mmCIF file of C-alpha atoms in Angstrom:
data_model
loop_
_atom_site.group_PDB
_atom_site.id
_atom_site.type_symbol
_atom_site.label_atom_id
_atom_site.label_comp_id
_atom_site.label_asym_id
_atom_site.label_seq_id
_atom_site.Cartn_x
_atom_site.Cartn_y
_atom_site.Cartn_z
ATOM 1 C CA UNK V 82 132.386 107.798 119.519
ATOM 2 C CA UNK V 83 133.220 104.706 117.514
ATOM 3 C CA UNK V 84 136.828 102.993 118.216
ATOM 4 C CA UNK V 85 137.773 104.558 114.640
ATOM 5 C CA UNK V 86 136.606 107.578 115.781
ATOM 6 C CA UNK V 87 138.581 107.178 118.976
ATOM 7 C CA UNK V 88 141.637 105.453 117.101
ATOM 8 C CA UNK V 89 141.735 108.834 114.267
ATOM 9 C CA UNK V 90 141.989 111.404 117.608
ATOM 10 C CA UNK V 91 144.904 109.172 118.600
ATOM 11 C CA UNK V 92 146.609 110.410 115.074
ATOM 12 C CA UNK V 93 145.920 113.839 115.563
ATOM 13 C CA UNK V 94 149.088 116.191 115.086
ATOM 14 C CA UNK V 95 151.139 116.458 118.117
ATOM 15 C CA UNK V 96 150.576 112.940 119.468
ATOM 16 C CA UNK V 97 154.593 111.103 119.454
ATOM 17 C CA UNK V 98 154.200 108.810 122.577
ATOM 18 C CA UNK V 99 150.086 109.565 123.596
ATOM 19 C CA UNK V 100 148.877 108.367 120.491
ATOM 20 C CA UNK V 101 147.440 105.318 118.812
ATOM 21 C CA UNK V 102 150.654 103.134 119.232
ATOM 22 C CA UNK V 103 150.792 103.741 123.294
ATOM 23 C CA UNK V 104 146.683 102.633 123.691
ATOM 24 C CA UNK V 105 147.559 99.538 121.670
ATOM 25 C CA UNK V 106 150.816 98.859 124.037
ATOM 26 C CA UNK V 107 147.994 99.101 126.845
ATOM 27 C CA UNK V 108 145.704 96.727 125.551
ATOM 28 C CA UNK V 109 148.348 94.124 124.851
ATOM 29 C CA UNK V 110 149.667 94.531 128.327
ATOM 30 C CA UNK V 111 145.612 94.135 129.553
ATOM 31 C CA UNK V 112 145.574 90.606 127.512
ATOM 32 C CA UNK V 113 148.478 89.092 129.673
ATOM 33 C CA UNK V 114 146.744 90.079 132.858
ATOM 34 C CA UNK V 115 145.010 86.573 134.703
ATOM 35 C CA UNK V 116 142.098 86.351 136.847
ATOM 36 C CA UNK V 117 140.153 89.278 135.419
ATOM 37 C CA UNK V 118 136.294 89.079 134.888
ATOM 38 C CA UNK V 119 134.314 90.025 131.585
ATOM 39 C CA UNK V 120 133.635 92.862 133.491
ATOM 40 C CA UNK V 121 136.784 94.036 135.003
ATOM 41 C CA UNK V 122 138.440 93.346 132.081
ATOM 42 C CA UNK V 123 135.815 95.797 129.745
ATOM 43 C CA UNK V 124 136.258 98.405 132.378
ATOM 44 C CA UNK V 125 140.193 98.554 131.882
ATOM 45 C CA UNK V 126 139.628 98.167 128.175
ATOM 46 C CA UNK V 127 137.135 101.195 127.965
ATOM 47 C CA UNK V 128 139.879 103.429 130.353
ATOM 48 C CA UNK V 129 142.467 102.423 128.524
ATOM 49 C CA UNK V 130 140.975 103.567 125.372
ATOM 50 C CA UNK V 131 139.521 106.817 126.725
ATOM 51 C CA UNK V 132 142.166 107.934 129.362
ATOM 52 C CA UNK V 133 144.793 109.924 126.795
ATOM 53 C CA UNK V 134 141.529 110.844 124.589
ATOM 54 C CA UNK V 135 141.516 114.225 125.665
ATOM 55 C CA UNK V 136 145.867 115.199 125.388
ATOM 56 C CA UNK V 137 146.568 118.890 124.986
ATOM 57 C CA UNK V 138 150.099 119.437 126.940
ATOM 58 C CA UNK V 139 149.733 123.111 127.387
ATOM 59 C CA UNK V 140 146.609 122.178 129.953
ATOM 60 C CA UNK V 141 146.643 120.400 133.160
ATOM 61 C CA UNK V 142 143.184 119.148 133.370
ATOM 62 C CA UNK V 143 143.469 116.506 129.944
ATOM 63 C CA UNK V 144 142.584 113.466 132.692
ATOM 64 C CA UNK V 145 139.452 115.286 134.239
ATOM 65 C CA UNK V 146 138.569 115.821 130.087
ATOM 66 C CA UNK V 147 139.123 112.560 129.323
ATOM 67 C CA UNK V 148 137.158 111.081 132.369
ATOM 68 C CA UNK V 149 133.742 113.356 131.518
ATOM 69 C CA UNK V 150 134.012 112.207 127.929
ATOM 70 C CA UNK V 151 134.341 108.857 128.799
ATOM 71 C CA UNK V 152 131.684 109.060 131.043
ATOM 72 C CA UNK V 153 129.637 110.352 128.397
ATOM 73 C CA UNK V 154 130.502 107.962 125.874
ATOM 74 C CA UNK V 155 130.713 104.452 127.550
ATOM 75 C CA UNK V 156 128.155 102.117 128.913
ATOM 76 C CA UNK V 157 125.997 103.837 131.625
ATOM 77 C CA UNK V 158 126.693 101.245 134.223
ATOM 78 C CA UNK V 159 130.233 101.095 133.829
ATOM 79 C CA UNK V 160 130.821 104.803 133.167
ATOM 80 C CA UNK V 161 131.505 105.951 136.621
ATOM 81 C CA UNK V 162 134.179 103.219 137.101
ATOM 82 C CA UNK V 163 136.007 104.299 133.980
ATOM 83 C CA UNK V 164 135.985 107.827 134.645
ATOM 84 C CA UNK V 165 136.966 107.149 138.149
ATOM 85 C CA UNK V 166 140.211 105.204 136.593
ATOM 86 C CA UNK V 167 141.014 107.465 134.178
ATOM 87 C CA UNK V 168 141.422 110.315 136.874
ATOM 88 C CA UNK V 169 143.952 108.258 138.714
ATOM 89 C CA UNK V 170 146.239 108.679 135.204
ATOM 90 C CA UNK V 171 146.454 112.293 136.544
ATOM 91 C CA UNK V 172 148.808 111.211 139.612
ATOM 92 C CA UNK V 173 149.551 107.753 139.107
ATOM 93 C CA UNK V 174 148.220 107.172 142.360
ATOM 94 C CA UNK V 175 146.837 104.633 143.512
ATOM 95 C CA UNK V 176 144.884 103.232 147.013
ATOM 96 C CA UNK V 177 146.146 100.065 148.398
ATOM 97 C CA UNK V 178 142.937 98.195 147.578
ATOM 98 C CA UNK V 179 142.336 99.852 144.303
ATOM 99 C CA UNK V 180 142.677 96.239 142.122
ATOM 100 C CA UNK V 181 141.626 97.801 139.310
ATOM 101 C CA UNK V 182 143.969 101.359 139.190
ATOM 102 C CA UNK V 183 146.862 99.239 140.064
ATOM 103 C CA UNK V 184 146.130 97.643 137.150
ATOM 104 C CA UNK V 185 145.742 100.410 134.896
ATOM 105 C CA UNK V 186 148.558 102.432 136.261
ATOM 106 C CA UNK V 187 150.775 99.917 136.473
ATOM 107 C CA UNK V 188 149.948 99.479 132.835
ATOM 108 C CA UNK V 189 150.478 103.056 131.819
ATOM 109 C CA UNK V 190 153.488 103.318 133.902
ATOM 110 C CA UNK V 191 155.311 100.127 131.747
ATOM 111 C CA UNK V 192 157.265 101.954 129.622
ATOM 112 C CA UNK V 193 159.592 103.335 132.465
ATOM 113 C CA UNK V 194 160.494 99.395 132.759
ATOM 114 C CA UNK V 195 161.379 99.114 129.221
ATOM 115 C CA UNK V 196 164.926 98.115 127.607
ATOM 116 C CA UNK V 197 166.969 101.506 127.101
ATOM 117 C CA UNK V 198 165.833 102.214 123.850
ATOM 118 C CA UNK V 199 162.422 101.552 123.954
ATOM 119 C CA UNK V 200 162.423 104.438 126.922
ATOM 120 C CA UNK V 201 164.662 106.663 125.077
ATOM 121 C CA UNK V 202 162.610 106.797 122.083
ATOM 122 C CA UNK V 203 159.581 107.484 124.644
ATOM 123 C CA UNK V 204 161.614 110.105 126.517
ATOM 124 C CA UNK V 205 162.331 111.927 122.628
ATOM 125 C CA UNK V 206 158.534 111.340 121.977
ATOM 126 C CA UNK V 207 157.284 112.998 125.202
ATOM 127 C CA UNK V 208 159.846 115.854 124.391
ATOM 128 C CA UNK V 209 158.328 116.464 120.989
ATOM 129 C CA UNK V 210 154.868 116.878 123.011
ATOM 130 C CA UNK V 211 156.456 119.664 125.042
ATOM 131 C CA UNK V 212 158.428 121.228 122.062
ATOM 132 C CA UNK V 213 157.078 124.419 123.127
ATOM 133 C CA UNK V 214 158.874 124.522 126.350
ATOM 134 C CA UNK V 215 162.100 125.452 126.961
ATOM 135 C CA UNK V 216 164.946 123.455 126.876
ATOM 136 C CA UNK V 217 165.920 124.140 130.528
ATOM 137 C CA UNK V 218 162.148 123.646 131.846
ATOM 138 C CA UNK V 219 161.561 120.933 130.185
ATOM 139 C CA UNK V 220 164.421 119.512 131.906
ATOM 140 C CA UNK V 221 164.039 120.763 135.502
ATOM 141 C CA UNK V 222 160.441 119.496 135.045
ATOM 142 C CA UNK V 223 160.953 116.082 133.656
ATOM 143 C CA UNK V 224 163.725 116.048 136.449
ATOM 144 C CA UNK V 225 160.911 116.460 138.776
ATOM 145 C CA UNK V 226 158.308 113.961 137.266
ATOM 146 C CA UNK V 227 160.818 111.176 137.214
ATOM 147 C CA UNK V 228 162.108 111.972 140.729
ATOM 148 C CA UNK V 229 158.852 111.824 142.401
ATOM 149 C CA UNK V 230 158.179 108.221 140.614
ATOM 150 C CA UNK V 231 161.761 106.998 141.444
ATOM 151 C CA UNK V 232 161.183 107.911 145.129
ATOM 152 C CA UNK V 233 158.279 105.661 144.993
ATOM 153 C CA UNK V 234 158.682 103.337 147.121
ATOM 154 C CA UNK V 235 156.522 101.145 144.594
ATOM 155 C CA UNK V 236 156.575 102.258 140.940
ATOM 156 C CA UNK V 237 154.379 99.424 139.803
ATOM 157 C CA UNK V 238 151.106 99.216 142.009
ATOM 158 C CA UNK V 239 150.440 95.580 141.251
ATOM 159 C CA UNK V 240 151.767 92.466 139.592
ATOM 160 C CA UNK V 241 150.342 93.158 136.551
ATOM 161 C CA UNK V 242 153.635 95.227 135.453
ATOM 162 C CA UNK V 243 156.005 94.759 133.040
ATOM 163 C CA UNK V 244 158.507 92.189 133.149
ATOM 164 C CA UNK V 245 161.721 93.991 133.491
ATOM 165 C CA UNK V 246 160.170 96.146 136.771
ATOM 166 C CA UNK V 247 163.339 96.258 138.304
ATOM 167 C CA UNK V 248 165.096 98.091 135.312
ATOM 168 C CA UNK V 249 162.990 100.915 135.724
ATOM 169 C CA UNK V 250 164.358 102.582 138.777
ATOM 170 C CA UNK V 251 167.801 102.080 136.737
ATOM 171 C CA UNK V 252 166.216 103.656 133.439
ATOM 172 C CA UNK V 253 164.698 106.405 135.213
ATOM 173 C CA UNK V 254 168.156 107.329 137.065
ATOM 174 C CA UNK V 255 170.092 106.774 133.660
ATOM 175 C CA UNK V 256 169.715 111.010 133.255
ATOM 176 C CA UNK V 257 168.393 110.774 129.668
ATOM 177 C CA UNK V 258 165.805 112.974 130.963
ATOM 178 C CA UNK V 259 168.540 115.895 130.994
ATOM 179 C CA UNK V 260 168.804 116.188 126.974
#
């Protein structure tokens, strides 16, 4: 797949926050990260673009997807290691001396650090993507996401997060989640 190819099945119908504008967020908050090699830095590229390739919300296994088509798709001797860090997208977590995933999930995991209205229009966009739930499960499941990451002890893996880290316990706890 070219990047046009991958950028036009980050359009697709359906897609309010996993789509086109969320993989470019990603790669601008990849440029600001220091100390990376020409290596490390094109294996976080290539997950970043492949790791919401595959985003169907009625399935559970979109990361495993996204990993074998990646793997299939990118440089044979870097494929492995992107698969490998796409798959971590599926939990968010991360080994202590997993450099790279920290990177990449603290990355993906930015938003919940944003200003209040850069999250709520990401909470309304990741409701849209589960329109065909129910209000109430929705709910009690969001609930349940955003618990488990607000229990983390650490939300953001490495130092590579956003700058406002500390505002997302705060923006997680703000309850927008129950609309």
């Amino acid at each position: 797949m070219t990047r046009e190819e991958l950028a036009a099945a980050y359009t697709a119908p359906g897609r309010h926050y996993h789509n086109l504008a969320h993989i470019e967020d990603c790669l601008a908050a990849l440029a600001q990260v220091e100390g990376l090699s020409a290596r490390e830095r094109e294996v976080l590229s290539e997950a970043i673009w492949w790791h919401d390739i595959v985003y169907d919300p009625t399935r559970s296994d979109n990361e495993e997807l996204s990993a074998q088509l990646a793997e299939r798709h990118v440089r044979a001797d870097i494929s492995h290691q992107v698969g490998r860090l796409i798959r971590l997208t599926k939990t968010h977590d991360v080994e202590a001396d997993d450099r790279l995933g920290a990177i990449l999930i603290s990355i993906d995991l930015s938003i919940l650090g944003a200003e209040p209205a850069r999250y709520d229009a990401y909470a309304a966009a990741i409701r849209q993507e589960f329109i065909h739930v129910s209000d109430a499960d929705y709910r009690a499941g969001r609930a349940a996401v955003l618990r488990r990451f607000a229990a983390r002890p650490v939300i953001y893996p490495t130092r590579a997060s956003p700058r406002n880290i500390t505002s997302a316990p705060a923006t997680i706890s703000r309850g927008n989640w129950r609309r």
